[in-house]
Amino acid sequence: MFGYITDLQTVEPKDTFSLEAEGQDLESLLFHFLDEWLYAFSVEPFFTPNEINILEFDEVNFKIKCEGYGEPFDLKKHPQGTEVKAITYSAMQIKQHDKGYDIYVIVDI
């Protein structure tokens, strides 16, 4: 998602931003997780991560804790890409396999 917003190679891991999300099922958890990251970018300090690490993932109670490493978005440093307006449930897919999950999400731009 942030790759649409800017060139992630220009984002340095100067700051850490912690985030938690929860849902009623895996789809709503994924939606809220991405929506919380979009909100973190949309309000001061316009945090832009170039890496996100999952610290806790509760597949039973549908909760996630993570940290993002990056910096505030700055037009002088970060090229402006496409604005992501919203996360959608449209055609959302989550496929579990032995090594984790494959996900497919459409964002509204």
PDB file of N, CA and C in Angstrom:
ATOM      1  N   MET A   1       0.815  -1.186   0.000  1.00  0.00           N
ATOM      2  CA  MET A   1       0.000   0.000   0.000  1.00  0.00           C
ATOM      3  C   MET A   1       0.862   1.254   0.000  1.00  0.00           C
ATOM      4  N   PHE A   2       1.883   1.288   0.841  1.00  0.00           N
ATOM      5  CA  PHE A   2       2.733   2.476   0.902  1.00  0.00           C
ATOM      6  C   PHE A   2       3.591   2.617  -0.345  1.00  0.00           C
ATOM      7  N   GLY A   3       3.786   1.513  -1.067  1.00  0.00           N
ATOM      8  CA  GLY A   3       4.489   1.570  -2.332  1.00  0.00           C
ATOM      9  C   GLY A   3       3.726   2.359  -3.391  1.00  0.00           C
ATOM     10  N   TYR A   4       2.415   2.445  -3.258  1.00  0.00           N
ATOM     11  CA  TYR A   4       1.622   3.307  -4.138  1.00  0.00           C
ATOM     12  C   TYR A   4       1.828   4.776  -3.778  1.00  0.00           C
ATOM     13  N   ILE A   5       1.989   5.046  -2.500  1.00  0.00           N
ATOM     14  CA  ILE A   5       2.021   6.417  -1.990  1.00  0.00           C
ATOM     15  C   ILE A   5       3.342   7.116  -2.294  1.00  0.00           C
ATOM     16  N   THR A   6       4.447   6.373  -2.184  1.00  0.00           N
ATOM     17  CA  THR A   6       5.767   6.954  -2.434  1.00  0.00           C
ATOM     18  C   THR A   6       6.759   5.854  -2.795  1.00  0.00           C
ATOM     19  N   ASP A   7       7.928   6.247  -3.186  1.00  0.00           N
ATOM     20  CA  ASP A   7       9.023   5.313  -3.438  1.00  0.00           C
ATOM     21  C   ASP A   7       9.610   4.922  -2.081  1.00  0.00           C
ATOM     22  N   LEU A   8       9.398   3.689  -1.672  1.00  0.00           N
ATOM     23  CA  LEU A   8       9.818   3.261  -0.338  1.00  0.00           C
ATOM     24  C   LEU A   8      11.329   3.258  -0.148  1.00  0.00           C
ATOM     25  N   GLN A   9      12.089   3.272  -1.231  1.00  0.00           N
ATOM     26  CA  GLN A   9      13.546   3.337  -1.109  1.00  0.00           C
ATOM     27  C   GLN A   9      14.004   4.692  -0.575  1.00  0.00           C
ATOM     28  N   THR A  10      13.131   5.699  -0.621  1.00  0.00           N
ATOM     29  CA  THR A  10      13.478   7.025  -0.095  1.00  0.00           C
ATOM     30  C   THR A  10      13.119   7.173   1.377  1.00  0.00           C
ATOM     31  N   VAL A  11      12.437   6.174   1.945  1.00  0.00           N
ATOM     32  CA  VAL A  11      11.998   6.220   3.341  1.00  0.00           C
ATOM     33  C   VAL A  11      13.047   5.559   4.222  1.00  0.00           C
ATOM     34  N   GLU A  12      13.570   6.308   5.182  1.00  0.00           N
ATOM     35  CA  GLU A  12      14.576   5.782   6.100  1.00  0.00           C
ATOM     36  C   GLU A  12      13.904   5.332   7.400  1.00  0.00           C
ATOM     37  N   PRO A  13      14.399   4.249   8.011  1.00  0.00           N
ATOM     38  CA  PRO A  13      13.815   3.751   9.260  1.00  0.00           C
ATOM     39  C   PRO A  13      14.290   4.553  10.478  1.00  0.00           C
ATOM     40  N   LYS A  14      13.932   5.831  10.514  1.00  0.00           N
ATOM     41  CA  LYS A  14      14.373   6.715  11.594  1.00  0.00           C
ATOM     42  C   LYS A  14      13.510   6.605  12.847  1.00  0.00           C
ATOM     43  N   ASP A  15      12.222   6.325  12.671  1.00  0.00           N
ATOM     44  CA  ASP A  15      11.270   6.308  13.784  1.00  0.00           C
ATOM     45  C   ASP A  15      10.537   4.973  13.822  1.00  0.00           C
ATOM     46  N   THR A  16       9.927   4.706  14.971  1.00  0.00           N
ATOM     47  CA  THR A  16       9.114   3.507  15.160  1.00  0.00           C
ATOM     48  C   THR A  16       7.698   3.927  15.495  1.00  0.00           C
ATOM     49  N   PHE A  17       6.738   3.274  14.889  1.00  0.00           N
ATOM     50  CA  PHE A  17       5.328   3.527  15.157  1.00  0.00           C
ATOM     51  C   PHE A  17       4.674   2.195  15.493  1.00  0.00           C
ATOM     52  N   SER A  18       4.060   2.100  16.670  1.00  0.00           N
ATOM     53  CA  SER A  18       3.390   0.864  17.100  1.00  0.00           C
ATOM     54  C   SER A  18       1.906   0.949  16.793  1.00  0.00           C
ATOM     55  N   LEU A  19       1.341  -0.195  16.481  1.00  0.00           N
ATOM     56  CA  LEU A  19      -0.058  -0.223  16.083  1.00  0.00           C
ATOM     57  C   LEU A  19      -0.687  -1.545  16.495  1.00  0.00           C
ATOM     58  N   GLU A  20      -1.961  -1.484  16.887  1.00  0.00           N
ATOM     59  CA  GLU A  20      -2.735  -2.683  17.198  1.00  0.00           C
ATOM     60  C   GLU A  20      -4.043  -2.626  16.431  1.00  0.00           C
ATOM     61  N   ALA A  21      -4.540  -3.788  16.049  1.00  0.00           N
ATOM     62  CA  ALA A  21      -5.831  -3.865  15.369  1.00  0.00           C
ATOM     63  C   ALA A  21      -6.505  -5.164  15.775  1.00  0.00           C
ATOM     64  N   GLU A  22      -7.824  -5.171  15.655  1.00  0.00           N
ATOM     65  CA  GLU A  22      -8.574  -6.389  15.924  1.00  0.00           C
ATOM     66  C   GLU A  22      -9.794  -6.449  15.016  1.00  0.00           C
ATOM     67  N   GLY A  23     -10.344  -7.643  14.896  1.00  0.00           N
ATOM     68  CA  GLY A  23     -11.514  -7.841  14.051  1.00  0.00           C
ATOM     69  C   GLY A  23     -12.365  -8.979  14.571  1.00  0.00           C
ATOM     70  N   GLN A  24     -13.424  -9.282  13.828  1.00  0.00           N
ATOM     71  CA  GLN A  24     -14.315 -10.382  14.189  1.00  0.00           C
ATOM     72  C   GLN A  24     -13.934 -11.670  13.464  1.00  0.00           C
ATOM     73  N   ASP A  25     -13.145 -11.540  12.400  1.00  0.00           N
ATOM     74  CA  ASP A  25     -12.653 -12.670  11.614  1.00  0.00           C
ATOM     75  C   ASP A  25     -11.379 -12.205  10.909  1.00  0.00           C
ATOM     76  N   LEU A  26     -10.747 -13.081  10.134  1.00  0.00           N
ATOM     77  CA  LEU A  26      -9.483 -12.716   9.482  1.00  0.00           C
ATOM     78  C   LEU A  26      -9.653 -11.569   8.495  1.00  0.00           C
ATOM     79  N   GLU A  27     -10.760 -11.552   7.752  1.00  0.00           N
ATOM     80  CA  GLU A  27     -10.976 -10.486   6.777  1.00  0.00           C
ATOM     81  C   GLU A  27     -11.117  -9.123   7.456  1.00  0.00           C
ATOM     82  N   SER A  28     -11.905  -9.056   8.520  1.00  0.00           N
ATOM     83  CA  SER A  28     -12.067  -7.769   9.206  1.00  0.00           C
ATOM     84  C   SER A  28     -10.784  -7.362   9.925  1.00  0.00           C
ATOM     85  N   LEU A  29     -10.027  -8.345  10.417  1.00  0.00           N
ATOM     86  CA  LEU A  29      -8.732  -8.028  11.025  1.00  0.00           C
ATOM     87  C   LEU A  29      -7.795  -7.430   9.991  1.00  0.00           C
ATOM     88  N   LEU A  30      -7.704  -8.024   8.820  1.00  0.00           N
ATOM     89  CA  LEU A  30      -6.865  -7.492   7.747  1.00  0.00           C
ATOM     90  C   LEU A  30      -7.321  -6.086   7.361  1.00  0.00           C
ATOM     91  N   PHE A  31      -8.625  -5.904   7.204  1.00  0.00           N
ATOM     92  CA  PHE A  31      -9.163  -4.597   6.858  1.00  0.00           C
ATOM     93  C   PHE A  31      -8.760  -3.552   7.900  1.00  0.00           C
ATOM     94  N   HIS A  32      -8.989  -3.846   9.183  1.00  0.00           N
ATOM     95  CA  HIS A  32      -8.676  -2.883  10.244  1.00  0.00           C
ATOM     96  C   HIS A  32      -7.175  -2.635  10.364  1.00  0.00           C
ATOM     97  N   PHE A  33      -6.373  -3.670  10.171  1.00  0.00           N
ATOM     98  CA  PHE A  33      -4.917  -3.535  10.192  1.00  0.00           C
ATOM     99  C   PHE A  33      -4.456  -2.533   9.127  1.00  0.00           C
ATOM    100  N   LEU A  34      -4.904  -2.736   7.893  1.00  0.00           N
ATOM    101  CA  LEU A  34      -4.520  -1.828   6.809  1.00  0.00           C
ATOM    102  C   LEU A  34      -5.117  -0.442   6.994  1.00  0.00           C
ATOM    103  N   ASP A  35      -6.345  -0.380   7.486  1.00  0.00           N
ATOM    104  CA  ASP A  35      -7.003   0.902   7.707  1.00  0.00           C
ATOM    105  C   ASP A  35      -6.286   1.711   8.793  1.00  0.00           C
ATOM    106  N   GLU A  36      -5.803   1.053   9.825  1.00  0.00           N
ATOM    107  CA  GLU A  36      -5.047   1.750  10.873  1.00  0.00           C
ATOM    108  C   GLU A  36      -3.742   2.310  10.318  1.00  0.00           C
ATOM    109  N   TRP A  37      -3.075   1.566   9.437  1.00  0.00           N
ATOM    110  CA  TRP A  37      -1.847   2.079   8.819  1.00  0.00           C
ATOM    111  C   TRP A  37      -2.144   3.255   7.896  1.00  0.00           C
ATOM    112  N   LEU A  38      -3.239   3.167   7.166  1.00  0.00           N
ATOM    113  CA  LEU A  38      -3.623   4.289   6.303  1.00  0.00           C
ATOM    114  C   LEU A  38      -3.948   5.520   7.139  1.00  0.00           C
ATOM    115  N   TYR A  39      -4.607   5.325   8.273  1.00  0.00           N
ATOM    116  CA  TYR A  39      -4.902   6.440   9.180  1.00  0.00           C
ATOM    117  C   TYR A  39      -3.610   7.051   9.726  1.00  0.00           C
ATOM    118  N   ALA A  40      -2.650   6.208  10.097  1.00  0.00           N
ATOM    119  CA  ALA A  40      -1.362   6.709  10.614  1.00  0.00           C
ATOM    120  C   ALA A  40      -0.662   7.589   9.585  1.00  0.00           C
ATOM    121  N   PHE A  41      -0.845   7.264   8.309  1.00  0.00           N
ATOM    122  CA  PHE A  41      -0.256   8.091   7.259  1.00  0.00           C
ATOM    123  C   PHE A  41      -1.062   9.371   7.040  1.00  0.00           C
ATOM    124  N   SER A  42      -2.365   9.296   7.247  1.00  0.00           N
ATOM    125  CA  SER A  42      -3.264  10.404   6.899  1.00  0.00           C
ATOM    126  C   SER A  42      -3.292  11.540   7.918  1.00  0.00           C
ATOM    127  N   VAL A  43      -2.810  11.314   9.133  1.00  0.00           N
ATOM    128  CA  VAL A  43      -2.814  12.345  10.172  1.00  0.00           C
ATOM    129  C   VAL A  43      -1.380  12.624  10.617  1.00  0.00           C
ATOM    130  N   GLU A  44      -1.184  13.768  11.273  1.00  0.00           N
ATOM    131  CA  GLU A  44       0.139  14.123  11.780  1.00  0.00           C
ATOM    132  C   GLU A  44       0.700  12.960  12.578  1.00  0.00           C
ATOM    133  N   PRO A  45       1.909  12.565  12.424  1.00  0.00           N
ATOM    134  CA  PRO A  45       2.969  13.158  11.619  1.00  0.00           C
ATOM    135  C   PRO A  45       3.087  12.559  10.221  1.00  0.00           C
ATOM    136  N   PHE A  46       2.006  11.973   9.666  1.00  0.00           N
ATOM    137  CA  PHE A  46       2.012  11.384   8.318  1.00  0.00           C
ATOM    138  C   PHE A  46       3.077  10.285   8.206  1.00  0.00           C
ATOM    139  N   PHE A  47       3.035   9.369   9.192  1.00  0.00           N
ATOM    140  CA  PHE A  47       4.059   8.325   9.285  1.00  0.00           C
ATOM    141  C   PHE A  47       4.027   7.402   8.069  1.00  0.00           C
ATOM    142  N   THR A  48       5.194   7.183   7.497  1.00  0.00           N
ATOM    143  CA  THR A  48       5.355   6.332   6.319  1.00  0.00           C
ATOM    144  C   THR A  48       6.368   5.230   6.644  1.00  0.00           C
ATOM    145  N   PRO A  49       5.902   3.999   6.819  1.00  0.00           N
ATOM    146  CA  PRO A  49       6.849   2.913   7.096  1.00  0.00           C
ATOM    147  C   PRO A  49       7.421   2.319   5.809  1.00  0.00           C
ATOM    148  N   ASN A  50       8.662   1.876   5.892  1.00  0.00           N
ATOM    149  CA  ASN A  50       9.207   1.091   4.782  1.00  0.00           C
ATOM    150  C   ASN A  50       9.348  -0.373   5.191  1.00  0.00           C
ATOM    151  N   GLU A  51       9.048  -0.646   6.455  1.00  0.00           N
ATOM    152  CA  GLU A  51       9.054  -2.028   6.961  1.00  0.00           C
ATOM    153  C   GLU A  51       8.066  -2.109   8.110  1.00  0.00           C
ATOM    154  N   ILE A  52       7.319  -3.210   8.159  1.00  0.00           N
ATOM    155  CA  ILE A  52       6.380  -3.460   9.253  1.00  0.00           C
ATOM    156  C   ILE A  52       6.653  -4.862   9.779  1.00  0.00           C
ATOM    157  N   ASN A  53       6.876  -4.959  11.087  1.00  0.00           N
ATOM    158  CA  ASN A  53       7.114  -6.253  11.722  1.00  0.00           C
ATOM    159  C   ASN A  53       5.924  -6.611  12.603  1.00  0.00           C
ATOM    160  N   ILE A  54       5.416  -7.819  12.426  1.00  0.00           N
ATOM    161  CA  ILE A  54       4.321  -8.324  13.248  1.00  0.00           C
ATOM    162  C   ILE A  54       4.929  -8.848  14.545  1.00  0.00           C
ATOM    163  N   LEU A  55       4.487  -8.283  15.671  1.00  0.00           N
ATOM    164  CA  LEU A  55       4.998  -8.700  16.976  1.00  0.00           C
ATOM    165  C   LEU A  55       4.132  -9.793  17.589  1.00  0.00           C
ATOM    166  N   GLU A  56       2.813  -9.663  17.450  1.00  0.00           N
ATOM    167  CA  GLU A  56       1.871 -10.665  17.950  1.00  0.00           C
ATOM    168  C   GLU A  56       0.756 -10.824  16.929  1.00  0.00           C
ATOM    169  N   PHE A  57       0.364 -12.073  16.683  1.00  0.00           N
ATOM    170  CA  PHE A  57      -0.738 -12.353  15.772  1.00  0.00           C
ATOM    171  C   PHE A  57      -1.594 -13.439  16.401  1.00  0.00           C
ATOM    172  N   ASP A  58      -2.770 -13.061  16.882  1.00  0.00           N
ATOM    173  CA  ASP A  58      -3.690 -13.977  17.544  1.00  0.00           C
ATOM    174  C   ASP A  58      -4.767 -14.383  16.535  1.00  0.00           C
ATOM    175  N   GLU A  59      -4.626 -15.601  15.990  1.00  0.00           N
ATOM    176  CA  GLU A  59      -5.546 -16.102  14.974  1.00  0.00           C
ATOM    177  C   GLU A  59      -6.871 -16.576  15.563  1.00  0.00           C
ATOM    178  N   VAL A  60      -6.935 -16.739  16.873  1.00  0.00           N
ATOM    179  CA  VAL A  60      -8.168 -17.192  17.529  1.00  0.00           C
ATOM    180  C   VAL A  60      -9.053 -15.996  17.881  1.00  0.00           C
ATOM    181  N   ASN A  61      -8.444 -14.964  18.487  1.00  0.00           N
ATOM    182  CA  ASN A  61      -9.194 -13.777  18.905  1.00  0.00           C
ATOM    183  C   ASN A  61      -9.103 -12.634  17.890  1.00  0.00           C
ATOM    184  N   PHE A  62      -8.407 -12.864  16.795  1.00  0.00           N
ATOM    185  CA  PHE A  62      -8.294 -11.917  15.685  1.00  0.00           C
ATOM    186  C   PHE A  62      -7.739 -10.563  16.134  1.00  0.00           C
ATOM    187  N   LYS A  63      -6.525 -10.616  16.688  1.00  0.00           N
ATOM    188  CA  LYS A  63      -5.820  -9.412  17.134  1.00  0.00           C
ATOM    189  C   LYS A  63      -4.403  -9.438  16.580  1.00  0.00           C
ATOM    190  N   ILE A  64      -3.872  -8.245  16.333  1.00  0.00           N
ATOM    191  CA  ILE A  64      -2.512  -8.133  15.816  1.00  0.00           C
ATOM    192  C   ILE A  64      -1.833  -6.929  16.447  1.00  0.00           C
ATOM    193  N   LYS A  65      -0.556  -7.092  16.766  1.00  0.00           N
ATOM    194  CA  LYS A  65       0.288  -5.995  17.254  1.00  0.00           C
ATOM    195  C   LYS A  65       1.506  -5.942  16.344  1.00  0.00           C
ATOM    196  N   CYS A  66       1.904  -4.729  15.976  1.00  0.00           N
ATOM    197  CA  CYS A  66       3.042  -4.601  15.074  1.00  0.00           C
ATOM    198  C   CYS A  66       3.761  -3.283  15.287  1.00  0.00           C
ATOM    199  N   GLU A  67       4.931  -3.188  14.689  1.00  0.00           N
ATOM    200  CA  GLU A  67       5.714  -1.955  14.674  1.00  0.00           C
ATOM    201  C   GLU A  67       6.116  -1.663  13.236  1.00  0.00           C
ATOM    202  N   GLY A  68       6.033  -0.393  12.892  1.00  0.00           N
ATOM    203  CA  GLY A  68       6.500   0.048  11.597  1.00  0.00           C
ATOM    204  C   GLY A  68       7.736   0.906  11.771  1.00  0.00           C
ATOM    205  N   TYR A  69       8.655   0.804  10.835  1.00  0.00           N
ATOM    206  CA  TYR A  69       9.896   1.576  10.882  1.00  0.00           C
ATOM    207  C   TYR A  69       9.936   2.470   9.654  1.00  0.00           C
ATOM    208  N   GLY A  70      10.060   3.767   9.892  1.00  0.00           N
ATOM    209  CA  GLY A  70      10.053   4.714   8.790  1.00  0.00           C
ATOM    210  C   GLY A  70      10.232   6.129   9.295  1.00  0.00           C
ATOM    211  N   GLU A  71       9.522   7.055   8.657  1.00  0.00           N
ATOM    212  CA  GLU A  71       9.640   8.460   9.011  1.00  0.00           C
ATOM    213  C   GLU A  71       8.412   9.214   8.502  1.00  0.00           C
ATOM    214  N   PRO A  72       8.225  10.447   8.983  1.00  0.00           N
ATOM    215  CA  PRO A  72       7.115  11.244   8.469  1.00  0.00           C
ATOM    216  C   PRO A  72       7.295  11.543   6.983  1.00  0.00           C
ATOM    217  N   PHE A  73       6.176  11.546   6.257  1.00  0.00           N
ATOM    218  CA  PHE A  73       6.195  11.849   4.835  1.00  0.00           C
ATOM    219  C   PHE A  73       6.596  13.311   4.634  1.00  0.00           C
ATOM    220  N   ASP A  74       7.514  13.548   3.706  1.00  0.00           N
ATOM    221  CA  ASP A  74       8.017  14.887   3.417  1.00  0.00           C
ATOM    222  C   ASP A  74       8.149  15.025   1.903  1.00  0.00           C
ATOM    223  N   LEU A  75       7.365  15.944   1.323  1.00  0.00           N
ATOM    224  CA  LEU A  75       7.397  16.120  -0.134  1.00  0.00           C
ATOM    225  C   LEU A  75       8.764  16.541  -0.653  1.00  0.00           C
ATOM    226  N   LYS A  76       9.594  17.128   0.203  1.00  0.00           N
ATOM    227  CA  LYS A  76      10.945  17.521  -0.219  1.00  0.00           C
ATOM    228  C   LYS A  76      11.849  16.297  -0.391  1.00  0.00           C
ATOM    229  N   LYS A  77      11.497  15.209   0.287  1.00  0.00           N
ATOM    230  CA  LYS A  77      12.335  14.007   0.246  1.00  0.00           C
ATOM    231  C   LYS A  77      11.656  12.838  -0.476  1.00  0.00           C
ATOM    232  N   HIS A  78      10.360  12.695  -0.276  1.00  0.00           N
ATOM    233  CA  HIS A  78       9.624  11.536  -0.783  1.00  0.00           C
ATOM    234  C   HIS A  78       8.771  11.934  -1.985  1.00  0.00           C
ATOM    235  N   PRO A  79       8.980  11.273  -3.121  1.00  0.00           N
ATOM    236  CA  PRO A  79       8.157  11.593  -4.290  1.00  0.00           C
ATOM    237  C   PRO A  79       6.695  11.212  -4.039  1.00  0.00           C
ATOM    238  N   GLN A  80       5.796  12.084  -4.473  1.00  0.00           N
ATOM    239  CA  GLN A  80       4.380  11.828  -4.287  1.00  0.00           C
ATOM    240  C   GLN A  80       3.892  10.834  -5.328  1.00  0.00           C
ATOM    241  N   GLY A  81       3.279   9.779  -4.856  1.00  0.00           N
ATOM    242  CA  GLY A  81       2.734   8.772  -5.751  1.00  0.00           C
ATOM    243  C   GLY A  81       1.228   8.910  -5.835  1.00  0.00           C
ATOM    244  N   THR A  82       0.549   7.785  -5.806  1.00  0.00           N
ATOM    245  CA  THR A  82      -0.903   7.750  -5.892  1.00  0.00           C
ATOM    246  C   THR A  82      -1.504   7.775  -4.494  1.00  0.00           C
ATOM    247  N   GLU A  83      -2.502   8.612  -4.302  1.00  0.00           N
ATOM    248  CA  GLU A  83      -3.187   8.680  -3.005  1.00  0.00           C
ATOM    249  C   GLU A  83      -4.046   7.440  -2.817  1.00  0.00           C
ATOM    250  N   VAL A  84      -3.895   6.782  -1.682  1.00  0.00           N
ATOM    251  CA  VAL A  84      -4.772   5.672  -1.318  1.00  0.00           C
ATOM    252  C   VAL A  84      -5.872   6.267  -0.456  1.00  0.00           C
ATOM    253  N   LYS A  85      -7.103   6.205  -0.944  1.00  0.00           N
ATOM    254  CA  LYS A  85      -8.226   6.826  -0.243  1.00  0.00           C
ATOM    255  C   LYS A  85      -8.826   5.909   0.821  1.00  0.00           C
ATOM    256  N   ALA A  86      -8.870   4.610   0.534  1.00  0.00           N
ATOM    257  CA  ALA A  86      -9.521   3.704   1.477  1.00  0.00           C
ATOM    258  C   ALA A  86      -9.124   2.256   1.207  1.00  0.00           C
ATOM    259  N   ILE A  87      -9.309   1.444   2.234  1.00  0.00           N
ATOM    260  CA  ILE A  87      -9.169  -0.001   2.125  1.00  0.00           C
ATOM    261  C   ILE A  87     -10.562  -0.533   1.787  1.00  0.00           C
ATOM    262  N   THR A  88     -10.644  -1.597   0.999  1.00  0.00           N
ATOM    263  CA  THR A  88     -11.955  -2.157   0.660  1.00  0.00           C
ATOM    264  C   THR A  88     -12.000  -3.655   0.973  1.00  0.00           C
ATOM    265  N   TYR A  89     -13.216  -4.154   1.141  1.00  0.00           N
ATOM    266  CA  TYR A  89     -13.443  -5.589   1.268  1.00  0.00           C
ATOM    267  C   TYR A  89     -13.617  -6.229  -0.116  1.00  0.00           C
ATOM    268  N   SER A  90     -13.737  -5.418  -1.137  1.00  0.00           N
ATOM    269  CA  SER A  90     -14.026  -5.904  -2.487  1.00  0.00           C
ATOM    270  C   SER A  90     -12.963  -6.906  -2.950  1.00  0.00           C
ATOM    271  N   ALA A  91     -13.405  -8.119  -3.237  1.00  0.00           N
ATOM    272  CA  ALA A  91     -12.544  -9.198  -3.738  1.00  0.00           C
ATOM    273  C   ALA A  91     -11.400  -9.567  -2.783  1.00  0.00           C
ATOM    274  N   MET A  92     -11.504  -9.190  -1.500  1.00  0.00           N
ATOM    275  CA  MET A  92     -10.460  -9.532  -0.526  1.00  0.00           C
ATOM    276  C   MET A  92     -10.336 -11.046  -0.420  1.00  0.00           C
ATOM    277  N   GLN A  93      -9.094 -11.530  -0.441  1.00  0.00           N
ATOM    278  CA  GLN A  93      -8.840 -12.965  -0.324  1.00  0.00           C
ATOM    279  C   GLN A  93      -7.714 -13.206   0.664  1.00  0.00           C
ATOM    280  N   ILE A  94      -7.905 -14.202   1.503  1.00  0.00           N
ATOM    281  CA  ILE A  94      -6.863 -14.638   2.440  1.00  0.00           C
ATOM    282  C   ILE A  94      -6.747 -16.147   2.292  1.00  0.00           C
ATOM    283  N   LYS A  95      -5.579 -16.599   1.865  1.00  0.00           N
ATOM    284  CA  LYS A  95      -5.328 -18.028   1.657  1.00  0.00           C
ATOM    285  C   LYS A  95      -4.252 -18.486   2.631  1.00  0.00           C
ATOM    286  N   GLN A  96      -4.616 -19.415   3.513  1.00  0.00           N
ATOM    287  CA  GLN A  96      -3.650 -19.948   4.467  1.00  0.00           C
ATOM    288  C   GLN A  96      -2.949 -21.148   3.859  1.00  0.00           C
ATOM    289  N   HIS A  97      -1.628 -21.257   4.127  1.00  0.00           N
ATOM    290  CA  HIS A  97      -0.844 -22.410   3.702  1.00  0.00           C
ATOM    291  C   HIS A  97       0.193 -22.705   4.774  1.00  0.00           C
ATOM    292  N   ASP A  98       1.041 -23.687   4.551  1.00  0.00           N
ATOM    293  CA  ASP A  98       2.004 -24.140   5.562  1.00  0.00           C
ATOM    294  C   ASP A  98       2.924 -23.036   6.074  1.00  0.00           C
ATOM    295  N   LYS A  99       3.306 -22.103   5.222  1.00  0.00           N
ATOM    296  CA  LYS A  99       4.279 -21.077   5.598  1.00  0.00           C
ATOM    297  C   LYS A  99       3.638 -19.749   5.995  1.00  0.00           C
ATOM    298  N   GLY A 100       2.312 -19.673   6.073  1.00  0.00           N
ATOM    299  CA  GLY A 100       1.653 -18.433   6.466  1.00  0.00           C
ATOM    300  C   GLY A 100       0.413 -18.169   5.646  1.00  0.00           C
ATOM    301  N   TYR A 101       0.328 -16.948   5.134  1.00  0.00           N
ATOM    302  CA  TYR A 101      -0.845 -16.526   4.382  1.00  0.00           C
ATOM    303  C   TYR A 101      -0.439 -15.814   3.099  1.00  0.00           C
ATOM    304  N   ASP A 102      -1.280 -15.937   2.082  1.00  0.00           N
ATOM    305  CA  ASP A 102      -1.217 -15.087   0.894  1.00  0.00           C
ATOM    306  C   ASP A 102      -2.465 -14.228   0.958  1.00  0.00           C
ATOM    307  N   ILE A 103      -2.309 -12.926   0.739  1.00  0.00           N
ATOM    308  CA  ILE A 103      -3.463 -12.044   0.803  1.00  0.00           C
ATOM    309  C   ILE A 103      -3.582 -11.243  -0.489  1.00  0.00           C
ATOM    310  N   TYR A 104      -4.809 -10.878  -0.789  1.00  0.00           N
ATOM    311  CA  TYR A 104      -5.125 -10.062  -1.952  1.00  0.00           C
ATOM    312  C   TYR A 104      -6.130  -9.014  -1.484  1.00  0.00           C
ATOM    313  N   VAL A 105      -5.762  -7.735  -1.645  1.00  0.00           N
ATOM    314  CA  VAL A 105      -6.609  -6.637  -1.204  1.00  0.00           C
ATOM    315  C   VAL A 105      -6.647  -5.578  -2.284  1.00  0.00           C
ATOM    316  N   ILE A 106      -7.822  -5.047  -2.538  1.00  0.00           N
ATOM    317  CA  ILE A 106      -7.972  -3.915  -3.448  1.00  0.00           C
ATOM    318  C   ILE A 106      -8.105  -2.662  -2.615  1.00  0.00           C
ATOM    319  N   VAL A 107      -7.307  -1.653  -2.937  1.00  0.00           N
ATOM    320  CA  VAL A 107      -7.423  -0.362  -2.263  1.00  0.00           C
ATOM    321  C   VAL A 107      -8.083   0.632  -3.202  1.00  0.00           C
ATOM    322  N   ASP A 108      -8.797   1.582  -2.620  1.00  0.00           N
ATOM    323  CA  ASP A 108      -9.458   2.625  -3.392  1.00  0.00           C
ATOM    324  C   ASP A 108      -8.472   3.763  -3.593  1.00  0.00           C
ATOM    325  N   ILE A 109      -8.164   4.075  -4.856  1.00  0.00           N
ATOM    326  CA  ILE A 109      -7.232   5.169  -5.145  1.00  0.00           C
ATOM    327  C   ILE A 109      -7.927   6.297  -5.885  1.00  0.00           C
TER     328      ILE A 109
END
